[in-house]
Coordinates of C-alpha atoms in Angstrom, one line a residue:
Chain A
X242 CA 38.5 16.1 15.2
X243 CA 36.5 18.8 16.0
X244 CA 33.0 18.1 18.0
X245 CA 30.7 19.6 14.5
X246 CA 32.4 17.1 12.5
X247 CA 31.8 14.1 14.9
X248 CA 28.1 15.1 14.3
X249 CA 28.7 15.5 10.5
X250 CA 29.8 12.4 10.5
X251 CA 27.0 10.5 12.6
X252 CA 24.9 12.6 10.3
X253 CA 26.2 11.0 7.3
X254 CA 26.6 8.3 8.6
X255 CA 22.3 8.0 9.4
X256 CA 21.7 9.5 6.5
X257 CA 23.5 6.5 4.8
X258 CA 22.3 4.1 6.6
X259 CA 18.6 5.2 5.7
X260 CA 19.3 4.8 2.7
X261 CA 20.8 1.8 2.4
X262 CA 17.9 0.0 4.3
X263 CA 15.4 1.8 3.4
X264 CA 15.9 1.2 -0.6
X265 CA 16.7 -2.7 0.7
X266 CA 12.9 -3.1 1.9
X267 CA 11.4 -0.8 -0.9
X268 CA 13.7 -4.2 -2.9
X269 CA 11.7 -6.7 -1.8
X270 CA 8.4 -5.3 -1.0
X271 CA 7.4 -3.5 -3.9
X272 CA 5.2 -5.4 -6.6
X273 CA 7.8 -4.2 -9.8
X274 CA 10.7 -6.6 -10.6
X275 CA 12.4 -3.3 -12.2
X276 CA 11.7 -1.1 -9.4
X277 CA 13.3 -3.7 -7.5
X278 CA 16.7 -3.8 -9.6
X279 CA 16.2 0.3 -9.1
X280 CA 16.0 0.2 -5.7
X281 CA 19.1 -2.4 -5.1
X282 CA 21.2 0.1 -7.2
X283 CA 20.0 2.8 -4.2
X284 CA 21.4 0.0 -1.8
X285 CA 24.5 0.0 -3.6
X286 CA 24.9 3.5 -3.8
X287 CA 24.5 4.0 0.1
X288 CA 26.6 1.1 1.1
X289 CA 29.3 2.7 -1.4
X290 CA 28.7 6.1 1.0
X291 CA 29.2 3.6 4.2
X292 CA 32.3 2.7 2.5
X293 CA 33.8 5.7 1.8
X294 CA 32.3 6.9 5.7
X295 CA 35.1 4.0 6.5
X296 CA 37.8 5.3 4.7
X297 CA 37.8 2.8 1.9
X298 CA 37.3 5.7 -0.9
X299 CA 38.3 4.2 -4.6
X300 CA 36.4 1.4 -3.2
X301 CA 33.3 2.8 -2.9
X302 CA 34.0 4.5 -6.5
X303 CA 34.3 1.3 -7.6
X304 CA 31.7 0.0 -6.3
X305 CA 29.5 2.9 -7.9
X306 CA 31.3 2.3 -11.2
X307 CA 31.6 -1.6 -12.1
X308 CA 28.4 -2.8 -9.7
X309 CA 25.9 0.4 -9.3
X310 CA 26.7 1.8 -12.6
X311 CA 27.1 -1.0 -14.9
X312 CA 25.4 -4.5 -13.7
X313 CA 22.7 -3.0 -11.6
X314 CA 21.9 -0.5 -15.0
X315 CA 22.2 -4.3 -17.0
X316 CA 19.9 -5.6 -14.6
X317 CA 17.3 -3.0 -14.4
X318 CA 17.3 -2.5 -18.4
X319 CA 16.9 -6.7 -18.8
X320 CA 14.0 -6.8 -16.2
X321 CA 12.4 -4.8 -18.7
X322 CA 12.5 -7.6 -21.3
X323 CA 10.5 -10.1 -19.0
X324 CA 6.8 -9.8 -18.0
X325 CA 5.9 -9.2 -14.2
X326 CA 5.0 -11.9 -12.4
X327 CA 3.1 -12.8 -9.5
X328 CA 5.4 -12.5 -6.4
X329 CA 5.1 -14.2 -2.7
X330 CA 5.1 -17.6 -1.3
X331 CA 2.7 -16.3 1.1
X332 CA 2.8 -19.6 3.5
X333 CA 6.6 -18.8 4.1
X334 CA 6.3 -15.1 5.6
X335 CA 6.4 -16.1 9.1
X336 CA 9.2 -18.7 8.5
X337 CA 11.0 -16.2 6.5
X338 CA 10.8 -13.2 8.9
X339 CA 11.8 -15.6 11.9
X340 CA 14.5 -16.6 10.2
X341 CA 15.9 -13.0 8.9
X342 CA 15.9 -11.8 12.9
X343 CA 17.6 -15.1 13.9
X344 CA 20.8 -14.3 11.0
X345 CA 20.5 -10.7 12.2
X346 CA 21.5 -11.2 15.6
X347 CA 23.7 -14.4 14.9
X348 CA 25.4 -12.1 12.3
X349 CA 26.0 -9.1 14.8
X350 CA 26.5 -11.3 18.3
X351 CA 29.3 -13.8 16.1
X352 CA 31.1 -10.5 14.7
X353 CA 30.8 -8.7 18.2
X354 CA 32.6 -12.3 19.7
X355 CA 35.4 -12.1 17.6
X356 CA 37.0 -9.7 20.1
X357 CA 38.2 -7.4 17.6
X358 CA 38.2 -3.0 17.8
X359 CA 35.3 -1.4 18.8
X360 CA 36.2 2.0 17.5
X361 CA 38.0 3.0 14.3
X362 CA 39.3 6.0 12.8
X363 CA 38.7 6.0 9.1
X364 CA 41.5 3.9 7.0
X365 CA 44.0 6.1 5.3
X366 CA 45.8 4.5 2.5
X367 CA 46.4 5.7 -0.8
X368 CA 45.9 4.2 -4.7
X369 CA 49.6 3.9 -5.5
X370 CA 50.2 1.3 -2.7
X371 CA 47.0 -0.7 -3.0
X372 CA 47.5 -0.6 -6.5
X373 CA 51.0 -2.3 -6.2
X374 CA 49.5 -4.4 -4.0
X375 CA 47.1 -5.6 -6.7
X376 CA 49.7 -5.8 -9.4
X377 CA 52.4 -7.5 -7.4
X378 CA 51.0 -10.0 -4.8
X379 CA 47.6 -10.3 -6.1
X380 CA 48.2 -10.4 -10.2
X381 CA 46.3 -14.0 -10.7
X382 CA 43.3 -13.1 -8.9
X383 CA 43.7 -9.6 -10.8
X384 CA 43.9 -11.4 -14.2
X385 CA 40.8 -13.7 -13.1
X386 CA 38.7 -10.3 -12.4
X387 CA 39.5 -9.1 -15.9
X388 CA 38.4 -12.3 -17.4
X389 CA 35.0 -12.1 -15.9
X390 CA 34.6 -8.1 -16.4
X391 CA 34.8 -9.0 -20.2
X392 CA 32.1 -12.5 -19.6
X393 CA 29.6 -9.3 -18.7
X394 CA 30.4 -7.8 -21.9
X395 CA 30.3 -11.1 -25.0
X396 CA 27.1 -12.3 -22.0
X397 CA 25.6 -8.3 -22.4
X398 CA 26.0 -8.7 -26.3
X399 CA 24.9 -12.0 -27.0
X400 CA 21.4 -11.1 -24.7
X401 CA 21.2 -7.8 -27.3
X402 CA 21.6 -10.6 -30.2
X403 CA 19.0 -13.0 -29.2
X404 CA 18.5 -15.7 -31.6
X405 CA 19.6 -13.4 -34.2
X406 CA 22.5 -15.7 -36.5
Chain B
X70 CA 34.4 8.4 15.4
X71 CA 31.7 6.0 14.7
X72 CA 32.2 2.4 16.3
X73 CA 32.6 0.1 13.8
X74 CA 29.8 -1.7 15.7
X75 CA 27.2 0.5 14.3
X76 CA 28.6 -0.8 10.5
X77 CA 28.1 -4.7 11.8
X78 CA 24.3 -3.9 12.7
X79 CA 23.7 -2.4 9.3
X80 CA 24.9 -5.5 7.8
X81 CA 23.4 -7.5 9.7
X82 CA 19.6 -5.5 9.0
X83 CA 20.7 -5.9 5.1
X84 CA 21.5 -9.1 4.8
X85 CA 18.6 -10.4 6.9
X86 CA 16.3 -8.4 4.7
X87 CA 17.9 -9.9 1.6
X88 CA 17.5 -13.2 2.9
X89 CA 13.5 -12.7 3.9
X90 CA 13.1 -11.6 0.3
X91 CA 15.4 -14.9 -1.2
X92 CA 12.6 -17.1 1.0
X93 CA 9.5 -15.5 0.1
X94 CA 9.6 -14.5 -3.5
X95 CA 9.0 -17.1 -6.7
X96 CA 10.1 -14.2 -9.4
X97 CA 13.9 -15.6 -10.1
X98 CA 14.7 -11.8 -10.4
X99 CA 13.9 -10.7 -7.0
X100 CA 15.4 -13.5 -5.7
X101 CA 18.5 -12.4 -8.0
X102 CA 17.9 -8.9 -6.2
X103 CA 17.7 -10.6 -2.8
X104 CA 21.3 -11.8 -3.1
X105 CA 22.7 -9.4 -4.6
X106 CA 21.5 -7.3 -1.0
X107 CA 22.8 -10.3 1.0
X108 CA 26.0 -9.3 -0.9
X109 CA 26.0 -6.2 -0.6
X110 CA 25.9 -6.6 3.5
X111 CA 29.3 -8.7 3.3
X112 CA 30.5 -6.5 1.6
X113 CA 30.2 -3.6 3.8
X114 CA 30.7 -6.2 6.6
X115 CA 34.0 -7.7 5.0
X116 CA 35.6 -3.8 5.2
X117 CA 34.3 -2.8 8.3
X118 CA 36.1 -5.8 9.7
X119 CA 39.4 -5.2 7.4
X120 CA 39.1 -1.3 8.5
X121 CA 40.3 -3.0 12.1
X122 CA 42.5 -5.6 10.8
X123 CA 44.1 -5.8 7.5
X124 CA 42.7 -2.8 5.7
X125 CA 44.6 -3.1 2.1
X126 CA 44.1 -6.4 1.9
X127 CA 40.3 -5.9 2.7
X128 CA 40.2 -3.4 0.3
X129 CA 41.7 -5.5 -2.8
X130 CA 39.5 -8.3 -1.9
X131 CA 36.5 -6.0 -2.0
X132 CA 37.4 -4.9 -5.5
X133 CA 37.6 -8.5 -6.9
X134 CA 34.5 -9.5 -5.3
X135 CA 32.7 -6.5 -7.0
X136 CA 34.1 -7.7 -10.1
X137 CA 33.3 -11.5 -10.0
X138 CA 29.9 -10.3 -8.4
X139 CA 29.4 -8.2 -11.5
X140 CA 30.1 -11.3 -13.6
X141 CA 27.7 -13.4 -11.6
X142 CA 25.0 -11.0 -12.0
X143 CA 26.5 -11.4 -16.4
X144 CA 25.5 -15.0 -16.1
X145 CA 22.2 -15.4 -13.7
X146 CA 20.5 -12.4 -15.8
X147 CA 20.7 -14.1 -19.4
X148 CA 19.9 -17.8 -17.6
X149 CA 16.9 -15.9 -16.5
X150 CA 16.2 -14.8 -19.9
X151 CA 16.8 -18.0 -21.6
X152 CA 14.0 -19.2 -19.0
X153 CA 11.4 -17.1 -19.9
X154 CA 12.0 -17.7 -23.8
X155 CA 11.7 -21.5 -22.9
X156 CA 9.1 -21.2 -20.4
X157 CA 7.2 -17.9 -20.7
X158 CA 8.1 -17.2 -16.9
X159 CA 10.3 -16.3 -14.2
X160 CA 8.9 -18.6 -11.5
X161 CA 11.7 -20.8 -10.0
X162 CA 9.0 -23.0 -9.3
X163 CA 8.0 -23.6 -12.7
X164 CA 11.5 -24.6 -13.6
X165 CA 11.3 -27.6 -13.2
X166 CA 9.3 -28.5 -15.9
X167 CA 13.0 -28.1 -17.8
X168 CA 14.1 -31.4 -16.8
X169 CA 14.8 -34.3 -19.0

């Protein structure tokens, strides 16, 4: 790997990073419920870079398909029904932002302690043999995703429905 | 390379942020968005740590939990819904006033 695409890399990486986090606080700072959904579909779409960044390519598009393009778009549109409303527990802020910094560092010192491989080469692994994977070891759990992809489609039509008999 | 390290901290960062919003707000959507950024950073943390271990297993365990996270999201949003029509708002605080 050449030294320029180390830096790409780092670059994208950054860049990805940015806007993963920065999209996350835009989330749950700003006053709109469906700016909110908007901005968690950024999230999504910047984690899904980190992913592929990892090597874990028809993950991320999957990710971008089924949860950026499809529930976060359901989400965003159904906020739109529902009238804003006012926001904060105020009284808990200090609680709240004591306790975010203590799971942040209890999150990254217990993963760090498990000992495991600092650096990592991106995965390589191709469709065909996850896909055989899914299909032969892992056909229950497969059939169970199904099921629930098609709950988000009779729950999505009966919200368009309403009381409507 | 970047050290998979770097991938830990970022999830870490999201998911604390997720669960500052899940404390502070009353609005059942942004907690609903709150979550779905906590899952969002054990997500990315789930395949950092499969990228080390077990990486196609990681990887078909991240595509079901997209999909039963998609369903999830199915359900909360028209239990919100229902919420306001019965109540005429979205404060978890407010609800309840739905029992008995």
């Amino acid at each position: 790997m050449s030294l320029s695409s180390l830096a790409l890399e780092e670059l994208a990486f950054l860049t990805l990073t940015g806007i993963a986090v920065g999209s996350a606080l835009i989330a749950v700072q700003t006053r709109y419920a469906v700016y909110s959904a908007v901005a968690l579909g950024m999230t999504g779409a910047g984690v899904a870079g980190l992913m592929a960044l990892l090597g874990f390519g028809y993950v991320a598009a999957f990710h971008l398909l089924v949860y950026v393009g499809a529930t976060v778009t359901f989400m965003a549109f159904s906020v739109i029904m529902l009238r804003e409303q006012p926001g904060m527990l105020k009284n808990l802020v200090p609680l709240a932002v004591v306790s975010a910094i203590l799971i942040c560092v209890t999150v990254i010192v217990a993963v760090n302690s498990m000992g495991i491989e600092r650096h990592v080469a991106p995965v390589e692994m191709g469709l065909r043999e996850a896909a055989e994977a899914l299909v032969d070891k892992y056909w229950f759990p497969l059939i169970l995703a199904i099921v629930s992809l098609a709950t988000i489609m009779i729950e999505g039509i009966s919200v368009a429905r309403g009381d409507e008999e | 390379m970047i050290p998979v390290t770097w991938y830990y901290v970022v999830a870490a960062v999201l998911f604390a942020i997720g669960s500052y919003g899940a404390v502070v707000h009353r609005n059942a959507v942004r907690i609903l968005v709150s979550l779905e950024l906590m899952f969002n950073a054990e997500l990315l943390l789930l395949l950092a740590v499969a990228s080390t271990i077990e990486a196609v297993q990681g990887a078909l365990l991240a595509i079901l939990v997209i999909a039963l996270t998609s369903s999830e999201i199915g359900v909360a949003i028209p239990i919100i819904v229902l919420l306001f029509r019965l109540t005429g708002t979205v404060d978890v605080t407010r609800a309840s006033r739905l029992r008995g």
